[in-house]
mmCIF file of N, CA, C and O in Angstrom:
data_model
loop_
_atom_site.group_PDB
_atom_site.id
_atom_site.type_symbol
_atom_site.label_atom_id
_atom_site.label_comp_id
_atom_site.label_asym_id
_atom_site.label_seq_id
_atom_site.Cartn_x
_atom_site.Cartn_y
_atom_site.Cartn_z
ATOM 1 N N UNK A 292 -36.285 116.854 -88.963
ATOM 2 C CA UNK A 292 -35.846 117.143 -87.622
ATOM 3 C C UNK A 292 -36.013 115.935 -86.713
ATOM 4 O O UNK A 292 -35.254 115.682 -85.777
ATOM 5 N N UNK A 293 -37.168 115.143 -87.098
ATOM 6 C CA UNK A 293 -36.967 113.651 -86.448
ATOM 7 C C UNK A 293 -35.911 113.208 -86.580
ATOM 8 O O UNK A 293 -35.395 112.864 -85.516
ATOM 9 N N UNK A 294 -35.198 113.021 -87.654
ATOM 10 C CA UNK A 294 -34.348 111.818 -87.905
ATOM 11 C C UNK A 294 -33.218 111.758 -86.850
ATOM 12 O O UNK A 294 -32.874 110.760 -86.216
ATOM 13 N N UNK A 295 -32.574 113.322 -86.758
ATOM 14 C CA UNK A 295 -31.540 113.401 -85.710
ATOM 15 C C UNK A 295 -31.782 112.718 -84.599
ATOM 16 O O UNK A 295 -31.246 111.643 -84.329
ATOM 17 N N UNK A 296 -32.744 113.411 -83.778
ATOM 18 C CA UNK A 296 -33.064 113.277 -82.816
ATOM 19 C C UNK A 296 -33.281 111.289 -82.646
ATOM 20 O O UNK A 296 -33.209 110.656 -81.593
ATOM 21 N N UNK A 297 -33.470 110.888 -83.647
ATOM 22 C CA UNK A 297 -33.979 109.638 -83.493
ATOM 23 C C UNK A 297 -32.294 108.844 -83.148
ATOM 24 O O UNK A 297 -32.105 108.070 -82.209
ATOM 25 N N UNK A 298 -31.221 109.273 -84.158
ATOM 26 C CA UNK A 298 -30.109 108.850 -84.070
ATOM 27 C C UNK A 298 -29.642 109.042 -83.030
ATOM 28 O O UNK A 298 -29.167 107.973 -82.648
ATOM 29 N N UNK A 299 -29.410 110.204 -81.940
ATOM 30 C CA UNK A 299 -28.763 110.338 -80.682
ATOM 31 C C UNK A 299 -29.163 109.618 -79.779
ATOM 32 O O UNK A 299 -28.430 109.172 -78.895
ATOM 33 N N UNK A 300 -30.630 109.361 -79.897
ATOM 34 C CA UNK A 300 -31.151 108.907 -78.621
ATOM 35 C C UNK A 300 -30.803 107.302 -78.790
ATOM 36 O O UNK A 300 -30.513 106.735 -77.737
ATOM 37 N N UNK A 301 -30.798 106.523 -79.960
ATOM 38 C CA UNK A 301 -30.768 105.352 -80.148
ATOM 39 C C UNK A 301 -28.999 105.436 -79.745
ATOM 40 O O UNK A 301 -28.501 104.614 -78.977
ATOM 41 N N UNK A 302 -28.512 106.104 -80.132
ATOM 42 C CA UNK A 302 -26.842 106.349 -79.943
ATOM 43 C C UNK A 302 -26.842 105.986 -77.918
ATOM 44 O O UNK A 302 -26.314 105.119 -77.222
ATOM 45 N N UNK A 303 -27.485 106.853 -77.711
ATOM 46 C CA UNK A 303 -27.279 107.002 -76.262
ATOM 47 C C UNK A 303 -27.772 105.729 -75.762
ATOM 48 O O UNK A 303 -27.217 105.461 -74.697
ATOM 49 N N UNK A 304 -28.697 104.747 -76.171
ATOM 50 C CA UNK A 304 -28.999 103.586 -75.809
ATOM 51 C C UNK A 304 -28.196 102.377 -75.975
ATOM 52 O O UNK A 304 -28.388 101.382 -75.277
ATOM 53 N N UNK A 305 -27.446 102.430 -76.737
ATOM 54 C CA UNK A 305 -26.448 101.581 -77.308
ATOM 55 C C UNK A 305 -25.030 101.856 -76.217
ATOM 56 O O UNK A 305 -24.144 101.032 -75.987
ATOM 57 N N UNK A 306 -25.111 102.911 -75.796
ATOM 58 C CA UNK A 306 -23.855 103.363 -74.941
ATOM 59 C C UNK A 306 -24.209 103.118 -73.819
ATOM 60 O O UNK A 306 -23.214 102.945 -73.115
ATOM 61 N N UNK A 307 -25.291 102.992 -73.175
ATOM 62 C CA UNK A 307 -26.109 103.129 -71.801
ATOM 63 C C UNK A 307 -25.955 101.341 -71.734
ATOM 64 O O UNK A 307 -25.432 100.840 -70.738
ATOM 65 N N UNK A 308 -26.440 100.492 -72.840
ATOM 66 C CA UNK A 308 -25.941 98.926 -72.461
ATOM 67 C C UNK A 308 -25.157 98.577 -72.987
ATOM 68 O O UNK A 308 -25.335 97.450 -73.450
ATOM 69 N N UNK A 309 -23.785 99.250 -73.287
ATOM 70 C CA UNK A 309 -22.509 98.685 -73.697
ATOM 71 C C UNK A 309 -21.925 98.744 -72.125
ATOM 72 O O UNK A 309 -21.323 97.778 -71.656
ATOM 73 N N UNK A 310 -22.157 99.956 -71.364
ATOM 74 C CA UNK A 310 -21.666 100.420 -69.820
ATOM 75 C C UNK A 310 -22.249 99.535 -69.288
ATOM 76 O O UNK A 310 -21.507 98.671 -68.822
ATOM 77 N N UNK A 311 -23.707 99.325 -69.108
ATOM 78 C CA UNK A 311 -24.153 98.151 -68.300
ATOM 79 C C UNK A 311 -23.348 96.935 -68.483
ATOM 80 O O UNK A 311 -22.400 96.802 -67.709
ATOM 81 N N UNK A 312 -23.473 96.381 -69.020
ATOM 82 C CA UNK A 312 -22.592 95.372 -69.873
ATOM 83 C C UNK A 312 -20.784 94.934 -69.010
ATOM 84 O O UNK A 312 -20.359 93.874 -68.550
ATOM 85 N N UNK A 313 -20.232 96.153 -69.109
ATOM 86 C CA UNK A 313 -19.157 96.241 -68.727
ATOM 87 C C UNK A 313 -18.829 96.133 -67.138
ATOM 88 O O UNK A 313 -17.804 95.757 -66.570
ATOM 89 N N UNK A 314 -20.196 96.645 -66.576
ATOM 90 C CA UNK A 314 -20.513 97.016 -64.749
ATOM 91 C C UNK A 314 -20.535 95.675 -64.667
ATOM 92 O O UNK A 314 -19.535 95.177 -64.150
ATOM 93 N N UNK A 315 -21.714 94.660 -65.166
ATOM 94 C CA UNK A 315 -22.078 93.907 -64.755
ATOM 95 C C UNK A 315 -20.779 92.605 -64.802
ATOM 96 O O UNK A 315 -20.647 91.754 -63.922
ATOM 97 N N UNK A 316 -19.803 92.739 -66.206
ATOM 98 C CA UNK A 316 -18.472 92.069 -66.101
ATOM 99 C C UNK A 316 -18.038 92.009 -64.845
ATOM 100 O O UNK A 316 -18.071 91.071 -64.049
ATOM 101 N N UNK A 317 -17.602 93.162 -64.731
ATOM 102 C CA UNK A 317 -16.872 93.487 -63.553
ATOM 103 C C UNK A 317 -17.543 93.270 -62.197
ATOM 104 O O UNK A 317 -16.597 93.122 -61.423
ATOM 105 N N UNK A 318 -18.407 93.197 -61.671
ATOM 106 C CA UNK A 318 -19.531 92.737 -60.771
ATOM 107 C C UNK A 318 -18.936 91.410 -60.301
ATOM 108 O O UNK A 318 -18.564 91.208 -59.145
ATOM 109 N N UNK A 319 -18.876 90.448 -61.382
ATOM 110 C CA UNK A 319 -19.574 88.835 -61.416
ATOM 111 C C UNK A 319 -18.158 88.599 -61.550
ATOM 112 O O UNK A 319 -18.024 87.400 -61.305
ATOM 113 N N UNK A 320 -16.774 89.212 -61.864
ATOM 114 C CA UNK A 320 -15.308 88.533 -61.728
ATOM 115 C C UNK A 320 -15.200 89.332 -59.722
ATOM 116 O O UNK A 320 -14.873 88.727 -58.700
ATOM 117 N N UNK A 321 -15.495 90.366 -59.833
ATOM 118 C CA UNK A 321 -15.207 90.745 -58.161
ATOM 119 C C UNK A 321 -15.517 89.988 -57.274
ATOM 120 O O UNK A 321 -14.950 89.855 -56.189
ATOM 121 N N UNK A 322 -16.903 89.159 -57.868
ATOM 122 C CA UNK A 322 -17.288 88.518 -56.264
ATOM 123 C C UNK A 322 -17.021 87.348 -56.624
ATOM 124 O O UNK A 322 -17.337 86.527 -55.763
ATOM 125 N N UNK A 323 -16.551 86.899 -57.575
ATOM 126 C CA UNK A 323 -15.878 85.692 -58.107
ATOM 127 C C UNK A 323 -14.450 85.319 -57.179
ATOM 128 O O UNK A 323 -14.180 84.250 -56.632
ATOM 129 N N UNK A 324 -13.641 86.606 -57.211
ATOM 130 C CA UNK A 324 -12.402 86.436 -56.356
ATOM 131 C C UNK A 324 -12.366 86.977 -54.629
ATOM 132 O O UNK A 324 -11.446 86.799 -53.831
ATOM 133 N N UNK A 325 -13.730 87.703 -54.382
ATOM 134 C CA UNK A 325 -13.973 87.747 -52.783
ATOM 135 C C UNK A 325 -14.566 86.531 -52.851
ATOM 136 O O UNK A 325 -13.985 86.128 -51.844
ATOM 137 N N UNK A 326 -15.422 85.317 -53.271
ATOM 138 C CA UNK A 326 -15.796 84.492 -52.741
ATOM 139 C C UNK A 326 -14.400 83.114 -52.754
ATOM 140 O O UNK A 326 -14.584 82.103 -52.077
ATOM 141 N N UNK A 327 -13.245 83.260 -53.495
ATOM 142 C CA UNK A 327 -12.040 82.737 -53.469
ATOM 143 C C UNK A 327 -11.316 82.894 -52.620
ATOM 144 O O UNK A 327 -10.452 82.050 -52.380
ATOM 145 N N UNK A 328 -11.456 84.142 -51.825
ATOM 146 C CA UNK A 328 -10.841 84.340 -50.570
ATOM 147 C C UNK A 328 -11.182 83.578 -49.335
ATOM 148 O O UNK A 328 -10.419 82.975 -48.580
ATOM 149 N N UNK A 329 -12.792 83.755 -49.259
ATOM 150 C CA UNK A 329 -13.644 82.969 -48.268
ATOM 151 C C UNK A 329 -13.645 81.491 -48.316
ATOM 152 O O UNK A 329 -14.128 80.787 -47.429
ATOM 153 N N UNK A 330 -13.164 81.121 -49.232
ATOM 154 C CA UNK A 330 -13.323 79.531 -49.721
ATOM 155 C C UNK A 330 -12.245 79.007 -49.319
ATOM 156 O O UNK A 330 -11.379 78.904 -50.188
ATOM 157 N N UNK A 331 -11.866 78.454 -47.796
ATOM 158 C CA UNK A 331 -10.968 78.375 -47.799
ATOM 159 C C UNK A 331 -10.795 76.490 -47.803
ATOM 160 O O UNK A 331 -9.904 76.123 -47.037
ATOM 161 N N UNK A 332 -11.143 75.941 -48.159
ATOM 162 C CA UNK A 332 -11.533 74.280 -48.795
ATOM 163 C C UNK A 332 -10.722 74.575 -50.303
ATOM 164 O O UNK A 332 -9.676 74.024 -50.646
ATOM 165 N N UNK A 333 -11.485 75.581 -51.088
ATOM 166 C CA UNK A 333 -10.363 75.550 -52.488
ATOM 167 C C UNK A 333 -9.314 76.405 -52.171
ATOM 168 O O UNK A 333 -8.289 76.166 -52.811
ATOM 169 N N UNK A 334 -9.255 77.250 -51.450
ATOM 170 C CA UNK A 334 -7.794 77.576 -51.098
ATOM 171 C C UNK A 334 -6.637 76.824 -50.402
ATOM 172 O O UNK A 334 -5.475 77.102 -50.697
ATOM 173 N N UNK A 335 -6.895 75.990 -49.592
ATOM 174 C CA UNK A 335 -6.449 74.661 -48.651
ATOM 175 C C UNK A 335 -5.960 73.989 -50.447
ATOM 176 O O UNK A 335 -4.785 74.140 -50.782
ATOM 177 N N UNK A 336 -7.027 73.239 -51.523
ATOM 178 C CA UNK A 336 -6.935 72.639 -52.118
ATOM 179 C C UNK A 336 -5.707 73.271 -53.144
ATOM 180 O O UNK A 336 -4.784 72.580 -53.575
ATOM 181 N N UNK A 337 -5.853 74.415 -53.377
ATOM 182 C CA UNK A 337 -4.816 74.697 -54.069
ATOM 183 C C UNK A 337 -3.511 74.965 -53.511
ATOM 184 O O UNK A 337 -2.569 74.974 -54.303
ATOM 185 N N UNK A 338 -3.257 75.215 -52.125
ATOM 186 C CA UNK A 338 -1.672 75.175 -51.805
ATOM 187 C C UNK A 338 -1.523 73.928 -51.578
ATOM 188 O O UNK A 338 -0.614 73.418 -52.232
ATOM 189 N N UNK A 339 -2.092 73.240 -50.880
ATOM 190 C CA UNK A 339 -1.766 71.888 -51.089
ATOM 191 C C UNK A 339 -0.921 71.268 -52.341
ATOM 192 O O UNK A 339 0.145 70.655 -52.288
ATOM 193 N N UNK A 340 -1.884 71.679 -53.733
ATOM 194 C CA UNK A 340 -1.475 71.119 -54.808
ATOM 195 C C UNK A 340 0.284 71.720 -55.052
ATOM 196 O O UNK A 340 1.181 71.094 -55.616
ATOM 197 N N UNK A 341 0.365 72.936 -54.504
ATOM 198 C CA UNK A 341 1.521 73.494 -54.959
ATOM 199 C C UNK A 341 2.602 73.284 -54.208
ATOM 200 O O UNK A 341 3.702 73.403 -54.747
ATOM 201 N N UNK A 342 2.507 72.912 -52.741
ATOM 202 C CA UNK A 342 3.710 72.193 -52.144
ATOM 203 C C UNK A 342 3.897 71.100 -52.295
ATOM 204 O O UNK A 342 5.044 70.675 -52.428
ATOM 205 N N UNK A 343 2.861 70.337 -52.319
ATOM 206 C CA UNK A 343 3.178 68.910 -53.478
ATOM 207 C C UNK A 343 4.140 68.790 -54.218
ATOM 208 O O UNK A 343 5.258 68.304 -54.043
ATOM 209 N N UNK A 344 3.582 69.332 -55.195
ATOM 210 C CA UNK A 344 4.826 69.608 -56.874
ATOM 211 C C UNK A 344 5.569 70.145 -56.230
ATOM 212 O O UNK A 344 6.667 69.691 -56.553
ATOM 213 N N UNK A 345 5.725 71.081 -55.254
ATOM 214 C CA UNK A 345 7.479 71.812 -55.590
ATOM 215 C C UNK A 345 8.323 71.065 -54.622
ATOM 216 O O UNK A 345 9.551 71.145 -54.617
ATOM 217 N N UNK A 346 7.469 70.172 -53.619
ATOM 218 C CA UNK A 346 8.518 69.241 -52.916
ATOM 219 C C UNK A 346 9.550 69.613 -51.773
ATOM 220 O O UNK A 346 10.423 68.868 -51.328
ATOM 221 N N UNK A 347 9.249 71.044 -51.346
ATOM 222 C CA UNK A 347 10.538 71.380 -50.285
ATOM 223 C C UNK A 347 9.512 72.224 -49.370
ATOM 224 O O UNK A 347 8.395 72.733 -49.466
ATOM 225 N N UNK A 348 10.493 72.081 -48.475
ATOM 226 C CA UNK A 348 9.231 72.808 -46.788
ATOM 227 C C UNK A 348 9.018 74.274 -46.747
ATOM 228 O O UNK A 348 8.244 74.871 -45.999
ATOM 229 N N UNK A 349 10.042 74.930 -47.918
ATOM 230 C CA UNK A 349 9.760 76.435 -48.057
ATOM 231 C C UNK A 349 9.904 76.732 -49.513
ATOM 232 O O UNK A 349 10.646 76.049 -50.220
ATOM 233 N N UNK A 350 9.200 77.751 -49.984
ATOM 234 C CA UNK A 350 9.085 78.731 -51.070
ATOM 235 C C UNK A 350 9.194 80.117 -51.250
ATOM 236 O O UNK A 350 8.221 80.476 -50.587
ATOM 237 N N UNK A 351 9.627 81.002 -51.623
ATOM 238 C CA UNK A 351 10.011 81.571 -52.355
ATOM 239 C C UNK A 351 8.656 82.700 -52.204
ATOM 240 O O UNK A 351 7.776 82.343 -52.987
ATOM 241 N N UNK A 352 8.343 83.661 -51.602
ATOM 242 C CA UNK A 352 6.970 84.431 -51.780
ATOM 243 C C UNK A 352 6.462 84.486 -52.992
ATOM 244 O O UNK A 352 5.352 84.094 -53.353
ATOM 245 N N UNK A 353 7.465 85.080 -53.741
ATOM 246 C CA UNK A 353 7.764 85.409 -55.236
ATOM 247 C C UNK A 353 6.631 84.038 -55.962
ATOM 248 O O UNK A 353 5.477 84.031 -56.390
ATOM 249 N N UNK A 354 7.704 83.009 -55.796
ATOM 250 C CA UNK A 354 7.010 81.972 -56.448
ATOM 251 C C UNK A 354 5.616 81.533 -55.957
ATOM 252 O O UNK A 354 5.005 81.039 -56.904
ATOM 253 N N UNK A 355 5.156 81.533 -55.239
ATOM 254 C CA UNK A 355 3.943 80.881 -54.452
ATOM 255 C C UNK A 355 2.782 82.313 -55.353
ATOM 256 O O UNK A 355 1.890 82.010 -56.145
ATOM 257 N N UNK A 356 3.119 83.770 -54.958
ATOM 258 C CA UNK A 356 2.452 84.559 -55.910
ATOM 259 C C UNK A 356 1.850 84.256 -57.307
ATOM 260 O O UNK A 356 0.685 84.312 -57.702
ATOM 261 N N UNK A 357 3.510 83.771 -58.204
ATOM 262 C CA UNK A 357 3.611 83.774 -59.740
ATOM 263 C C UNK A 357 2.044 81.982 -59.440
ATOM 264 O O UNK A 357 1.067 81.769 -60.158
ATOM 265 N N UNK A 358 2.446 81.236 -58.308
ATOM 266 C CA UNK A 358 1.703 79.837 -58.719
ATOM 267 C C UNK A 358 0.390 79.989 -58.122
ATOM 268 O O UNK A 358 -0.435 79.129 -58.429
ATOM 269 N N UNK A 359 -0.005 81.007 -57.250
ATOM 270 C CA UNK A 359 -1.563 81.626 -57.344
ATOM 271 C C UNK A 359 -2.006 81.915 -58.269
ATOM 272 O O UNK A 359 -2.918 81.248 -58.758
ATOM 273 N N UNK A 360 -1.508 83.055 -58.873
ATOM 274 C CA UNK A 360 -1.938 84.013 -60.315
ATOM 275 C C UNK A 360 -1.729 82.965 -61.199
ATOM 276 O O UNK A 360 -1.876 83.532 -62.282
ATOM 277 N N UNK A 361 -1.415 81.492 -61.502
ATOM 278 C CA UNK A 361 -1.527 80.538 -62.822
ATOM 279 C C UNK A 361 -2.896 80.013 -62.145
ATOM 280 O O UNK A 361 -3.973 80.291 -62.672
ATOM 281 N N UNK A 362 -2.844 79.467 -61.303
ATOM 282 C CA UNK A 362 -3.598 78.377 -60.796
ATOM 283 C C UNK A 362 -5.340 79.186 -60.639
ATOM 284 O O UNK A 362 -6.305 78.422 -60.620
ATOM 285 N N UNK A 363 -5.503 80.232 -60.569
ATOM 286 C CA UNK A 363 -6.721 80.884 -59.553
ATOM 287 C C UNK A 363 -7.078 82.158 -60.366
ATOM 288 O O UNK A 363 -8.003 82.940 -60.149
ATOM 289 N N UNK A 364 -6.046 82.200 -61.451
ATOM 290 C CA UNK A 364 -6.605 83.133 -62.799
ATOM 291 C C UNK A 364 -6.940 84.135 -61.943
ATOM 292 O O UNK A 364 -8.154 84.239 -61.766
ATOM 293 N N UNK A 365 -5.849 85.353 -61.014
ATOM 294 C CA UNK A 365 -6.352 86.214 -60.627
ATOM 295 C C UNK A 365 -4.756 86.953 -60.650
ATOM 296 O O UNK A 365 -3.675 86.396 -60.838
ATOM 297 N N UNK A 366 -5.097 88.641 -60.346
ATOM 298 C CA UNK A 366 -3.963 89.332 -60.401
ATOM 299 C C UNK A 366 -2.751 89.084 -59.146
ATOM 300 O O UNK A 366 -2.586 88.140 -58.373
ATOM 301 N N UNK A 367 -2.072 90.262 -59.313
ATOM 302 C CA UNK A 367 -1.093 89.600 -58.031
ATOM 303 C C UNK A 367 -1.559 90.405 -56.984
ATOM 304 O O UNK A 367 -1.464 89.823 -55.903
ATOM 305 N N UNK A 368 -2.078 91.648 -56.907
ATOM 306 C CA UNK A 368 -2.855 91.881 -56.024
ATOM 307 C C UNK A 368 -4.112 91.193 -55.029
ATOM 308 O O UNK A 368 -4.381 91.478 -53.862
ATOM 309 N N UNK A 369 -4.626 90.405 -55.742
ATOM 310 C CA UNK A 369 -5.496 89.429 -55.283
ATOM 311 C C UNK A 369 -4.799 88.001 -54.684
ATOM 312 O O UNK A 369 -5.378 87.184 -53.968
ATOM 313 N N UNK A 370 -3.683 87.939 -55.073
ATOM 314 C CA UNK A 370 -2.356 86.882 -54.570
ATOM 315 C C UNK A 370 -2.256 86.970 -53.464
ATOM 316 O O UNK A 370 -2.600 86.132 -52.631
ATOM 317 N N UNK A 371 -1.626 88.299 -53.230
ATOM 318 C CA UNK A 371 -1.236 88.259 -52.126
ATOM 319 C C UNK A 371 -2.399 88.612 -50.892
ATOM 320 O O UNK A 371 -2.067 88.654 -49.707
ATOM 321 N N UNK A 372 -3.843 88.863 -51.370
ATOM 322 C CA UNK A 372 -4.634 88.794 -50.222
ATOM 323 C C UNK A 372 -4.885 87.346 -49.950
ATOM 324 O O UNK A 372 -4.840 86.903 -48.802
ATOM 325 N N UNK A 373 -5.114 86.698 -50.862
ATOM 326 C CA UNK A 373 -5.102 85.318 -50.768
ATOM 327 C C UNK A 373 -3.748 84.507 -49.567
ATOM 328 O O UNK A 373 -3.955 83.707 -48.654
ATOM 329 N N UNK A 374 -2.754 84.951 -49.920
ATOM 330 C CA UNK A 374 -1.682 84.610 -49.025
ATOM 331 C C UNK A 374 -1.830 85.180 -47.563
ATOM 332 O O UNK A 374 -1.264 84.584 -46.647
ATOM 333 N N UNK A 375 -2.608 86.371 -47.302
ATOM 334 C CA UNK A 375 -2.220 86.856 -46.302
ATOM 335 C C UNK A 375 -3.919 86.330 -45.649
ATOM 336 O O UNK A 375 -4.027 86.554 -44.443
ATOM 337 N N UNK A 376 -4.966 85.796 -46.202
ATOM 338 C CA UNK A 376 -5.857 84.848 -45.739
ATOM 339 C C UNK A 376 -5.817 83.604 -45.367
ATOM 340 O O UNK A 376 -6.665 83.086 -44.641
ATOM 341 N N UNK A 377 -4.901 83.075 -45.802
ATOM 342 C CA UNK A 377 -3.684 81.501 -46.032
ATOM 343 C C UNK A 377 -3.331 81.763 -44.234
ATOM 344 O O UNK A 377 -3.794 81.257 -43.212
ATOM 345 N N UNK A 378 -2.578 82.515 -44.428
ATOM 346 C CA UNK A 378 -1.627 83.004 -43.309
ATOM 347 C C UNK A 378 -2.914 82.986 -41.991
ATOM 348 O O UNK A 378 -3.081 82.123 -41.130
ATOM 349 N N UNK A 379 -3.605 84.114 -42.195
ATOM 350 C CA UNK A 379 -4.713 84.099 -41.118
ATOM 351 C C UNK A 379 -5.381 82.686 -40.779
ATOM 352 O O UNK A 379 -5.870 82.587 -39.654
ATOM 353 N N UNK A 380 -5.433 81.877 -41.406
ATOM 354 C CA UNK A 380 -6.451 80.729 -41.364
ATOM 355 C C UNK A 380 -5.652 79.698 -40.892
ATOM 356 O O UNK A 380 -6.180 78.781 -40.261
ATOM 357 N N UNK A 381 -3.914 79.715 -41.198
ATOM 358 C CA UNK A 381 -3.089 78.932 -40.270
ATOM 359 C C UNK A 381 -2.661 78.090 -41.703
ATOM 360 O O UNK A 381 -2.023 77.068 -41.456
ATOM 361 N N UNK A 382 -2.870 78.310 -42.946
ATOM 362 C CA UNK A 382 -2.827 77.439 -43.691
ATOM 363 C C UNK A 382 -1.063 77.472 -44.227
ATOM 364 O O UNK A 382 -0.281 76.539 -44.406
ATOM 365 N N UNK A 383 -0.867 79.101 -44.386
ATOM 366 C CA UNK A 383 0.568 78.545 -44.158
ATOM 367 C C UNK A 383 1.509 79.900 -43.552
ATOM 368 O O UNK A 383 0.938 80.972 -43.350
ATOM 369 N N UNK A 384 2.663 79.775 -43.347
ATOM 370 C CA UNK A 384 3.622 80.785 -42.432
ATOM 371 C C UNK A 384 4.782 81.072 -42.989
ATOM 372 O O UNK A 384 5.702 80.290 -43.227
ATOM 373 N N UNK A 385 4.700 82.736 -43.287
ATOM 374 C CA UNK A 385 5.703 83.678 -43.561
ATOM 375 C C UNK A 385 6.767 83.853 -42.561
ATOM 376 O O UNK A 385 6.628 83.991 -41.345
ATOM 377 N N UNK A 386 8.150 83.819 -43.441
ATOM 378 C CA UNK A 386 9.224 84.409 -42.476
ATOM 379 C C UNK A 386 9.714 85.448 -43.380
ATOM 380 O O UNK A 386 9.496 84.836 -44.425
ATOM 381 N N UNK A 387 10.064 86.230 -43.649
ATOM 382 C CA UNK A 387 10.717 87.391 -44.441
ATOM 383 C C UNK A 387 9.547 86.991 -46.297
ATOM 384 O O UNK A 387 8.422 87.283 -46.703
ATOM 385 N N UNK A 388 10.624 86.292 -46.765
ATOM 386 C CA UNK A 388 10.763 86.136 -47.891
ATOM 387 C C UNK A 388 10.560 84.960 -48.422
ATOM 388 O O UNK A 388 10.640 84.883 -49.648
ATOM 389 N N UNK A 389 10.295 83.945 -47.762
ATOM 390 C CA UNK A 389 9.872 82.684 -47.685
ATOM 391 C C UNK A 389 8.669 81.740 -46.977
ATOM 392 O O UNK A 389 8.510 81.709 -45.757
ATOM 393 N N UNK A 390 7.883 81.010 -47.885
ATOM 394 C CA UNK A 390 6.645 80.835 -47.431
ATOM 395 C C UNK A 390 6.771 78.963 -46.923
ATOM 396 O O UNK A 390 7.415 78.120 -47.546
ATOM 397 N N UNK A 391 5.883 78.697 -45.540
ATOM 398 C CA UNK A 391 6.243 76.925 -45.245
ATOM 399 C C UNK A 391 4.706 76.521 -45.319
ATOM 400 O O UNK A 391 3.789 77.301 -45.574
ATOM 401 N N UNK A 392 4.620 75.500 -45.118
ATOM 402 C CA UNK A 392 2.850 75.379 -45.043
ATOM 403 C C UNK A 392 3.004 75.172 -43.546
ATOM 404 O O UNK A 392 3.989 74.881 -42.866
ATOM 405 N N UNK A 393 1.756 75.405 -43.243
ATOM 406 C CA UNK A 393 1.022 75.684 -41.946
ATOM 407 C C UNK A 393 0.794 74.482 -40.811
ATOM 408 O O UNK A 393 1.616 73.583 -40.984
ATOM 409 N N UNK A 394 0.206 74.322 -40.086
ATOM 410 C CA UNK A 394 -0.009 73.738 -39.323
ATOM 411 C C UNK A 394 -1.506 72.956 -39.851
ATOM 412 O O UNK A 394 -1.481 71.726 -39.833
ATOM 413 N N UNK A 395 -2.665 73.570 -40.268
ATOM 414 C CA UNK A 395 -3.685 74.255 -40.649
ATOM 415 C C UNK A 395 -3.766 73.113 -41.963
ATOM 416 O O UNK A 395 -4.709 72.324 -42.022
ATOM 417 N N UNK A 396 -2.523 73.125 -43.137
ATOM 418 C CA UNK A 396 -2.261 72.325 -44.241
ATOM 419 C C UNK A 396 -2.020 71.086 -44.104
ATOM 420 O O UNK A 396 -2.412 70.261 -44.930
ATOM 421 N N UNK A 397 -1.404 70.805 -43.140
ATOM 422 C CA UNK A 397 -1.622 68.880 -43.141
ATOM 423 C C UNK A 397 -0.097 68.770 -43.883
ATOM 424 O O UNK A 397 0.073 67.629 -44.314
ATOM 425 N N UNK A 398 0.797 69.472 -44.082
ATOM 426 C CA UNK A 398 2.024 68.873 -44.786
ATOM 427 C C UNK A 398 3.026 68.543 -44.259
ATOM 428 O O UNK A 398 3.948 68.073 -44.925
#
């Protein structure tokens, strides 16, 4: 009658820090991309890099999204808070459907 009992409980321990495990993943990428928001020195640094390369005074929302989510290894949900922190900080300015850099960006 030990033995069972010995198996569930060790069962249940193995499941109890596979979950920890998984919390704590998820923890340490969340504040990974709220502290990407706040950072706005590597955020500055990365649109910078991307109106650079693409060379013209406007972009494409679309595209500036797809070149967050390569560059900053984050979803597009997190894109576009990023853009709309961009925006707040002066770094760069929405008209419909098309993004310019800012005042804020130096371009």
């Amino acid at each position: 009658m030990i033995m069972p009992l010995f198996i569930v409980s060790t069962a249940l321990i193995i499941v109890a820090v596979i979950i920890a495990l998984f919390a704590l993943l998820y923890f340490f990428k969340h504040r990974g991309h709220s502290n990407l928001a706040s950072d706005r020195a590597r955020l500055r640094q990365v649109l910078t890099a991307i109106f650079t390369e693409v060379k013209k005074p406007n972009i494409s929302h679309n595209r500036l999204v797809k070149e967050l989510k390569a560059r900053l290894h984050v979803g597009e949900k997190m894109a576009h808070i990023l853009i709309g922190k961009a925006k707040a900080m002066g770094l760069v300015n929405t008209n419909g459907q098309t993004v310019s850099p800012g005042p804020e960006l130096g371009l």
